[in-house]
XYZ file of C-alpha atoms in Angstrom:
587
model
C 54.799 -1.171 -65.796
C 52.243 1.626 -65.731
C 54.192 4.352 -67.508
C 51.319 6.829 -67.311
C 51.503 6.700 -63.512
C 55.184 7.683 -63.344
C 55.868 11.392 -62.821
C 58.604 13.746 -61.711
C 59.043 17.515 -62.034
C 62.476 19.094 -61.470
C 62.972 22.170 -59.279
C 59.634 21.819 -57.525
C 58.244 20.063 -54.466
C 59.589 16.903 -56.167
C 63.211 18.129 -56.309
C 64.354 20.784 -53.882
C 67.051 21.800 -51.443
C 66.075 20.770 -47.933
C 69.179 22.412 -46.504
C 71.952 24.182 -48.384
C 73.723 20.829 -48.968
C 70.950 18.209 -48.850
C 68.527 17.712 -51.687
C 65.249 15.817 -51.528
C 64.219 13.958 -54.668
C 60.708 12.515 -55.035
C 59.009 10.303 -57.585
C 55.345 9.472 -58.043
C 54.258 6.049 -59.370
C 50.939 4.233 -59.698
C 50.068 2.589 -56.403
C 51.416 -0.953 -55.983
C 52.925 -0.947 -59.493
C 56.614 -0.412 -58.689
C 58.498 -2.539 -56.171
C 61.839 -0.710 -56.198
C 63.186 2.675 -57.231
C 66.901 3.423 -57.401
C 68.124 6.974 -57.796
C 71.020 7.334 -60.238
C 72.749 10.602 -59.376
C 76.005 12.478 -59.551
C 77.950 15.354 -61.018
C 76.884 15.707 -64.685
C 80.342 16.900 -65.786
C 81.964 13.757 -64.421
C 80.465 11.695 -67.260
C 82.691 13.229 -69.939
C 85.313 15.353 -68.153
C 86.540 12.780 -65.635
C 86.900 9.367 -67.288
C 89.007 8.324 -64.288
C 85.951 8.490 -62.012
C 83.447 5.613 -61.719
C 80.183 6.215 -63.553
C 77.713 7.532 -60.995
C 74.831 5.538 -62.482
C 76.625 2.351 -61.357
C 76.283 3.383 -57.691
C 72.597 4.227 -57.170
C 70.821 5.219 -53.958
C 67.667 3.269 -52.978
C 64.569 5.437 -52.621
C 62.060 4.876 -49.841
C 58.306 4.702 -50.357
C 57.136 7.313 -47.860
C 53.413 7.739 -48.615
C 50.532 6.317 -50.629
C 47.261 8.121 -51.327
C 45.062 5.421 -52.852
C 46.129 6.308 -56.405
C 49.870 6.908 -56.235
C 52.920 5.788 -54.287
C 55.450 8.482 -53.384
C 59.172 7.750 -53.163
C 61.879 9.952 -51.661
C 65.631 10.055 -51.178
C 67.869 12.607 -49.467
C 71.202 13.074 -51.211
C 74.247 15.342 -51.274
C 76.580 16.230 -54.105
C 80.029 17.680 -53.235
C 80.216 19.664 -56.484
C 76.776 21.211 -55.750
C 75.428 20.324 -59.215
C 73.333 17.307 -59.945
C 72.235 14.992 -62.714
C 69.748 12.272 -61.791
C 67.382 9.614 -63.109
C 65.247 6.810 -61.705
C 65.712 3.077 -62.248
C 62.351 1.368 -61.723
C 61.476 -2.280 -61.171
C 57.849 -3.404 -61.445
C 55.923 -6.317 -59.966
C 56.976 -8.626 -62.820
C 60.650 -7.734 -62.590
C 60.624 -5.446 -65.621
C 63.071 -2.552 -65.507
C 63.245 0.894 -67.088
C 65.102 4.115 -66.448
C 63.048 7.308 -66.250
C 64.990 10.467 -67.074
C 64.574 13.914 -68.607
C 64.537 12.314 -72.054
C 61.752 9.948 -71.035
C 61.992 6.194 -70.588
C 65.196 4.441 -71.642
C 66.517 0.927 -71.383
C 69.047 0.205 -68.593
C 71.349 -1.213 -71.280
C 71.428 1.942 -73.409
C 75.048 2.876 -72.684
C 75.116 5.827 -75.065
C 72.243 7.600 -73.312
C 73.486 6.711 -69.843
C 76.810 8.367 -70.652
C 75.140 11.527 -71.968
C 74.699 14.191 -69.269
C 71.752 15.636 -71.202
C 69.776 12.430 -70.623
C 69.240 13.258 -66.972
C 67.066 15.554 -64.900
C 69.244 18.395 -63.679
C 69.797 20.706 -60.747
C 72.387 22.949 -62.432
C 73.867 24.392 -59.239
C 72.834 24.432 -55.585
C 72.358 28.111 -54.786
C 71.869 28.861 -51.090
C 68.907 31.018 -52.092
C 67.213 27.892 -53.491
C 66.721 26.558 -49.966
C 63.146 27.322 -48.944
C 62.756 30.123 -46.388
C 61.667 28.314 -43.208
C 62.299 30.273 -39.976
C 63.337 27.821 -37.264
C 61.285 29.557 -34.581
C 58.072 28.712 -36.425
C 58.678 24.963 -36.004
C 58.608 25.478 -32.229
C 55.467 27.619 -32.194
C 52.017 26.823 -30.865
C 49.810 29.677 -32.040
C 46.897 31.243 -30.193
C 44.376 33.207 -32.238
C 42.817 36.301 -30.659
C 39.727 38.021 -32.024
C 40.468 41.330 -30.250
C 36.915 42.543 -29.737
C 35.982 39.352 -27.882
C 39.071 38.302 -25.918
C 39.057 40.577 -22.853
C 37.849 44.067 -21.909
C 40.743 45.599 -19.998
C 39.729 49.253 -20.349
C 36.054 50.185 -20.263
C 36.828 53.842 -21.037
C 37.396 53.045 -24.722
C 34.252 50.915 -25.135
C 32.142 51.664 -28.218
C 28.701 53.170 -27.730
C 26.196 50.430 -26.985
C 28.774 47.927 -25.710
C 27.000 44.828 -24.419
C 27.669 43.032 -21.116
C 30.435 40.416 -21.285
C 28.617 37.080 -21.554
C 30.300 33.938 -22.975
C 26.870 32.280 -23.304
C 25.432 34.943 -25.578
C 24.903 34.626 -29.323
C 26.506 37.726 -30.857
C 24.867 39.640 -33.655
C 26.920 40.830 -36.591
C 27.013 44.418 -35.360
C 27.428 43.790 -31.611
C 30.312 45.156 -29.552
C 31.570 43.738 -26.242
C 34.565 45.964 -25.541
C 37.576 43.679 -26.031
C 40.838 45.608 -26.337
C 44.640 45.469 -26.151
C 44.712 46.174 -22.427
C 42.678 43.009 -22.009
C 45.369 41.084 -23.885
C 48.127 42.607 -21.742
C 46.199 41.656 -18.608
C 46.167 38.011 -19.722
C 49.648 37.584 -21.193
C 50.708 35.613 -18.120
C 47.691 33.335 -18.578
C 48.728 32.695 -22.191
C 52.308 32.031 -21.126
C 51.029 29.573 -18.506
C 48.959 27.783 -21.135
C 52.180 27.275 -23.075
C 51.489 29.116 -26.338
C 54.361 31.090 -27.812
C 52.733 32.793 -30.789
C 49.783 35.210 -30.902
C 47.815 35.709 -34.106
C 45.583 38.790 -33.983
C 42.622 39.397 -36.225
C 42.775 42.983 -37.576
C 43.680 45.709 -35.094
C 43.512 48.704 -37.428
C 40.864 51.401 -37.385
C 37.571 50.231 -38.901
C 33.865 50.731 -38.146
C 32.988 47.035 -37.699
C 33.702 44.715 -34.771
C 35.794 42.397 -36.971
C 37.889 45.207 -38.551
C 38.220 43.592 -41.979
C 36.782 46.801 -43.484
C 39.904 48.878 -42.844
C 39.543 52.641 -42.614
C 43.141 53.502 -41.644
C 45.956 50.944 -41.810
C 48.331 53.180 -39.855
C 46.151 53.531 -36.764
C 45.262 51.055 -34.014
C 41.487 51.157 -33.657
C 40.706 53.602 -30.797
C 38.341 51.055 -29.234
C 41.365 48.714 -28.864
C 43.881 51.295 -27.656
C 46.647 53.190 -29.424
C 50.101 52.699 -30.898
C 51.838 53.210 -27.557
C 49.734 50.503 -25.908
C 50.311 48.165 -28.834
C 54.060 48.676 -28.613
C 53.904 47.945 -24.889
C 52.067 44.703 -25.612
C 54.666 43.659 -28.205
C 57.543 44.309 -25.790
C 55.858 42.366 -22.994
C 55.003 39.466 -25.306
C 58.572 39.256 -26.590
C 59.900 39.318 -23.041
C 57.775 36.242 -22.366
C 59.051 34.475 -25.493
C 55.823 35.040 -27.430
C 55.892 36.073 -31.105
C 53.203 38.300 -32.625
C 51.452 38.004 -36.003
C 49.092 40.651 -37.371
C 46.357 40.325 -39.979
C 46.981 42.184 -43.264
C 43.798 42.905 -45.201
C 45.219 43.926 -48.576
C 42.686 42.376 -50.943
C 40.106 45.028 -50.093
C 39.620 48.144 -48.022
C 36.706 49.600 -46.062
C 34.178 51.889 -47.723
C 34.881 54.499 -45.011
C 38.517 54.781 -46.128
C 39.573 58.165 -47.538
C 40.495 56.581 -50.872
C 37.104 55.031 -51.505
C 35.281 58.110 -50.256
C 37.285 60.115 -52.795
C 36.143 57.766 -55.570
C 32.532 58.138 -54.475
C 32.879 61.927 -54.469
C 34.858 62.491 -57.683
C 34.119 59.364 -59.680
C 36.392 58.749 -62.650
C 38.231 62.022 -61.901
C 39.361 60.761 -58.488
C 43.117 60.303 -58.067
C 42.208 56.902 -56.617
C 39.931 55.767 -59.449
C 42.534 53.231 -60.620
C 43.082 51.946 -57.087
C 39.904 49.863 -57.423
C 38.074 47.706 -59.937
C 35.224 50.053 -60.836
C 33.398 48.622 -63.817
C 31.033 51.543 -64.298
C 30.959 55.032 -62.825
C 29.452 56.167 -60.572
C 30.282 53.366 -58.118
C 26.904 52.234 -56.794
C 25.080 49.172 -55.516
C 21.553 48.022 -54.726
C 21.196 47.171 -51.005
C 19.596 43.884 -49.958
C 17.685 42.976 -46.812
C 20.967 42.066 -45.126
C 22.777 45.366 -45.504
C 26.190 43.669 -45.456
C 25.514 42.192 -48.871
C 24.370 43.680 -52.147
C 23.544 42.940 -55.745
C 24.279 44.876 -58.918
C 27.384 46.601 -57.528
C 29.225 48.494 -60.283
C 32.572 47.688 -58.677
C 34.359 44.517 -57.558
C 34.176 43.672 -53.858
C 35.208 41.033 -51.374
C 32.455 38.435 -51.707
C 29.248 40.448 -52.261
C 30.040 42.973 -49.556
C 29.719 46.563 -50.883
C 31.451 47.893 -47.772
C 34.694 46.169 -48.829
C 35.678 47.377 -52.346
C 38.467 45.299 -53.867
C 41.875 46.965 -54.290
C 43.672 46.899 -57.631
C 46.949 45.397 -56.429
C 48.321 45.377 -59.980
C 48.524 49.180 -59.714
C 52.083 50.190 -58.663
C 50.705 53.024 -56.509
C 48.538 50.550 -54.584
C 51.462 48.158 -54.237
C 53.706 50.885 -52.844
C 50.998 52.005 -50.428
C 50.427 48.483 -49.084
C 54.127 47.675 -48.894
C 54.756 50.839 -46.916
C 52.057 49.759 -44.445
C 53.538 46.280 -44.105
C 57.025 47.662 -43.515
C 55.787 50.276 -41.052
C 54.428 47.723 -38.555
C 57.564 45.583 -38.788
C 59.987 48.473 -38.575
C 58.235 50.528 -35.882
C 56.690 47.784 -33.730
C 58.845 44.706 -34.368
C 56.049 42.319 -35.291
C 57.201 38.832 -36.295
C 54.697 37.772 -38.936
C 51.866 38.792 -41.241
C 48.789 36.720 -41.906
C 47.490 37.693 -45.352
C 43.720 37.824 -45.706
C 42.129 36.501 -48.945
C 45.678 36.006 -50.214
C 44.693 33.916 -53.230
C 42.804 36.814 -54.840
C 45.877 39.074 -55.021
C 48.311 38.804 -57.919
C 51.546 36.897 -57.521
C 53.961 39.648 -58.531
C 52.746 41.765 -55.595
C 53.333 38.926 -53.145
C 56.856 38.423 -54.509
C 57.621 42.069 -53.805
C 56.025 41.700 -50.388
C 58.150 38.627 -49.609
C 61.391 40.382 -50.513
C 60.534 43.552 -48.591
C 59.628 41.669 -45.397
C 62.722 39.480 -45.411
C 64.913 42.508 -46.032
C 63.626 43.884 -42.721
C 63.692 40.569 -40.807
C 65.360 37.510 -42.270
C 63.321 35.167 -40.043
C 59.961 36.786 -40.821
C 56.936 34.465 -41.174
C 54.472 35.073 -44.039
C 51.180 33.176 -43.727
C 48.607 33.181 -46.518
C 44.902 32.543 -46.115
C 44.232 29.941 -48.786
C 41.547 27.290 -48.374
C 42.597 25.112 -51.328
C 45.829 23.669 -52.735
C 48.437 26.414 -52.493
C 51.379 25.195 -54.589
C 51.704 28.385 -56.705
C 52.250 30.470 -53.548
C 54.653 28.081 -51.798
C 57.698 27.966 -54.044
C 59.847 29.994 -51.675
C 59.318 33.442 -53.188
C 55.894 34.351 -51.774
C 54.543 32.722 -48.595
C 56.174 30.661 -45.869
C 52.989 28.670 -45.217
C 49.207 28.824 -45.464
C 46.266 28.265 -43.146
C 46.021 24.522 -43.625
C 42.237 24.191 -43.895
C 42.423 21.426 -46.523
C 44.567 19.297 -44.232
C 42.685 19.842 -40.981
C 39.358 19.625 -42.807
C 40.203 16.036 -43.705
C 40.971 15.303 -40.037
C 37.586 16.677 -38.991
C 35.845 14.730 -41.770
C 37.236 11.469 -40.404
C 37.542 11.820 -36.636
C 34.420 13.896 -35.971
C 32.028 13.679 -38.930
C 32.903 10.081 -39.943
C 32.617 11.060 -43.602
C 36.058 9.600 -44.298
C 37.338 6.162 -43.365
C 40.656 5.898 -41.571
C 42.259 4.786 -44.840
C 40.557 7.681 -46.613
C 42.105 10.091 -44.114
C 45.570 8.586 -44.565
C 45.156 8.913 -48.334
C 44.069 12.542 -48.186
C 46.772 13.596 -45.742
C 49.422 11.794 -47.792
C 48.312 13.566 -50.954
C 48.379 16.936 -49.174
C 51.850 16.346 -47.740
C 53.249 15.501 -51.159
C 52.029 18.802 -52.625
C 54.729 20.670 -50.737
C 58.360 20.519 -49.679
C 59.074 18.970 -46.285
C 60.175 22.304 -44.834
C 57.005 23.910 -46.216
C 54.845 21.334 -44.449
C 56.607 22.267 -41.213
C 55.550 25.908 -41.734
C 51.822 25.253 -42.195
C 49.257 26.747 -39.813
C 47.023 23.895 -38.626
C 43.691 25.326 -37.585
C 40.670 23.297 -36.454
C 38.459 26.316 -35.771
C 38.727 30.049 -36.241
C 36.746 33.271 -36.607
C 35.604 31.956 -40.020
C 34.355 28.509 -38.921
C 32.117 26.871 -36.366
C 33.947 26.018 -33.156
C 35.315 22.494 -32.953
C 33.231 21.679 -29.872
C 30.058 22.587 -31.764
C 31.169 20.587 -34.810
C 31.631 17.620 -32.441
C 28.112 18.155 -30.998
C 29.551 18.770 -27.547
C 31.528 15.497 -27.440
C 34.611 16.513 -25.444
C 36.285 13.129 -25.980
C 36.119 13.567 -29.758
C 37.502 17.094 -29.469
C 40.431 15.880 -27.369
C 41.163 13.081 -29.820
C 41.047 15.502 -32.753
C 43.300 18.019 -31.020
C 45.838 15.316 -30.148
C 45.861 14.012 -33.726
C 46.386 17.527 -35.113
C 49.200 18.352 -32.691
C 51.228 15.448 -34.106
C 50.989 16.611 -37.711
C 53.604 18.563 -39.676
C 53.046 22.285 -39.181
C 52.180 24.561 -36.292
C 49.020 23.907 -34.261
C 46.746 26.860 -33.566
C 44.314 27.299 -30.681
C 41.382 29.630 -31.343
C 40.726 31.679 -28.210
C 38.463 29.743 -25.853
C 39.012 26.354 -27.478
C 41.152 25.496 -24.462
C 37.960 25.862 -22.400
C 35.720 24.018 -24.865
C 33.794 27.099 -25.960
C 30.962 26.527 -28.425
C 29.600 28.477 -31.358
C 28.211 27.966 -34.825
C 29.578 29.767 -37.867
C 30.274 33.509 -37.945
C 29.190 35.461 -35.950
C 28.334 32.806 -33.335
C 31.942 31.564 -33.231
C 32.965 35.011 -31.946
C 31.459 34.916 -28.473
C 33.119 36.792 -25.603
C 35.901 34.753 -24.005
C 34.964 32.542 -21.064
C 37.004 33.860 -18.142
C 34.968 31.988 -15.516
C 35.241 28.329 -16.561
C 33.359 25.547 -14.783
C 34.830 22.146 -13.934
C 34.204 20.741 -17.420
C 35.919 23.711 -19.053
C 38.859 23.447 -16.658
C 39.276 19.773 -17.524
C 39.550 20.700 -21.191
C 42.069 23.413 -20.306
C 44.234 20.918 -18.417
C 44.228 18.607 -21.429
C 45.158 21.359 -23.876
C 47.890 22.553 -21.517
C 49.364 19.036 -21.358
C 49.127 18.667 -25.133
C 50.946 21.955 -25.715
C 53.606 20.896 -23.208
C 54.080 17.617 -25.118
C 54.381 19.502 -28.417
C 56.817 22.047 -27.032
C 59.036 19.425 -25.410
C 59.173 17.294 -28.562
C 58.928 19.964 -31.263
C 62.008 18.773 -33.135
C 60.803 15.167 -33.339
C 57.346 16.283 -34.519
C 58.557 18.996 -36.900
C 61.522 17.201 -38.456
C 61.027 13.481 -37.837
C 60.157 11.149 -40.700
C 56.374 10.757 -40.726
C 54.524 7.485 -41.224
C 50.722 7.272 -41.441
C 48.942 3.922 -41.512
C 45.293 2.907 -41.279
C 44.417 -0.107 -39.158
C 42.415 -2.927 -40.784
C 38.608 -2.745 -40.874
C 38.540 1.020 -40.322
C 39.570 0.632 -36.690
C 41.929 3.572 -36.490
C 45.187 5.215 -37.474
C 48.797 4.796 -36.363
C 51.172 7.773 -36.533
C 54.928 7.390 -36.235
C 57.643 10.044 -36.166
C 61.295 8.997 -36.289
C 64.287 11.284 -35.743
C 67.685 9.728 -35.079
C 67.140 7.239 -32.213
C 63.938 8.816 -30.970
C 60.521 7.568 -32.067
C 56.994 8.734 -31.392
C 54.175 6.226 -31.849
C 50.518 7.148 -31.530
C 47.380 5.052 -31.988
C 43.959 6.643 -32.554
C 40.828 4.495 -32.278
C 38.363 5.836 -34.850
C 36.224 2.693 -34.869
C 33.380 1.309 -32.758
C 35.222 -1.403 -30.848
C 38.128 -1.356 -28.421
C 41.634 -2.160 -29.643
C 44.547 -4.020 -28.089
C 47.275 -1.523 -27.269
C 50.453 -2.137 -25.273
C 52.085 1.261 -25.645
C 53.235 3.022 -22.492
C 51.640 6.455 -22.845
C 52.959 9.922 -22.225
C 49.432 11.147 -22.763
C 46.326 9.117 -23.530
C 42.549 8.893 -23.461
C 40.411 5.799 -23.151
C 43.248 3.376 -22.361
C 42.469 0.738 -19.760
C 44.172 -2.602 -19.164
C 45.885 -2.536 -22.576
C 42.597 -1.891 -24.362
C 41.947 1.356 -26.211
C 38.298 2.372 -26.292
C 36.560 4.164 -29.199
C 37.483 7.886 -29.361
C 40.643 6.979 -27.446
C 44.261 7.579 -28.292
C 47.726 6.806 -26.950
C 50.905 8.777 -27.575
C 54.205 7.121 -26.617
C 57.820 8.182 -27.131
C 60.846 5.900 -27.037
C 64.520 6.770 -27.139
């Protein structure tokens, strides 16, 4: 038995309340080392206070191997305990029949009666507090998000266009400083189109006053940018969206602020004497920088910035005055405009104690509020239930792209990576993730796929079946192209040709499938399996008597496939061609 490969951590993603009465327990073991795991569990006080009761360790619960990642096997069991307090340990059997018990005191022999009868031997969940259940708003599980970059979605009011606004042209290649006149009236004009597509969540890139087209250099957090509209128009949009069953998420840029903000201008004017001097990380006064050829970037700045961008000085969020200022902003847009969620820009560079305050303040206003962090790497420290609800799941979807489009991962490699990612978080956390294939920060998925629409459809279908909420970047439903920022921010294509309309029809059908079967996809037990010889991947979701089965051909040859599809690509006479997929649902 490989003892070094056996691991469990109490009160974490390996032991957590799934609901107020059901607890999920996980164990990690070296792959293919352990053949059986039994969970010994019960009320710890029963061992010495109730000699009339049977010893709970004599009535174990079998654990199920749910995932493997190429290094480890992951086991899980769902259990209840009427007394709402739990002691537990693991009885392991290896390939040779050897047995050990793994508990809080380490490894013990199954025959060690003294230790088995000692409540302090076991891992413990002292008491199931309702607050321990991870905050997972039910509406999020049902949501298909649609990301809008406001300046490029639709120009509904030409009277508020910035000076030098360019003609609306989806084929253009935008420069970093270009404006095309997109605004909130344009969004209102197309709310029925979004409803028809089937999305029920809108994620907006920043709407607040700022000099740039992207608005991540905030000048005034309390004002809608005049080129987008005003507060009254924004409120109208929120009301109309809610009437259509569409939730709204805004972008909170709290890591940094724009250099045109009054606070930073005060620092530039008064230096160390400024009342805002401690609002920033100024390493040497005066705050200066040496411009480079690309004026957006700089070297030798005497203050900390986002990236190397001197126009975005970093806020000192450890300062209570800064915290109070940002929290007041966050509460203002929830309280006054009834937004449903915040997406938190550069969330990993802001200290945890601020996000805990933020979490509590938002849920005090709306108990089903959704808090989404922008984190591009493993996000365990932020996803323990007291900070974020989910994160932009770039690690997860990046693996999908690496396999299905770039062929840098084998099908087994993809299964391994996805399994490892899923086991980093609680099941309800995985259901809250924001699954994004392209965005304002990445090349568009059609460009990544070199214009191969079949690959894009296969990748979208695969992603829509994963735990978490799928997100459509504006124009992806029409197969829009674009390299990395700023080319991925082209004006929306409102005059699609036949090829674009075909992609739209597919995305519409995929969203309809996801919406109709959201509970099966969000809550069903997930199974991922690679086919032999790198031929493809099989996904299964099981919930009660209903099962979804999907086969994705990632290889070079056709596969035999007898599934009766709800939606498919490349299936002909029970043969599934390369780049094809089949999704079937029984029950």
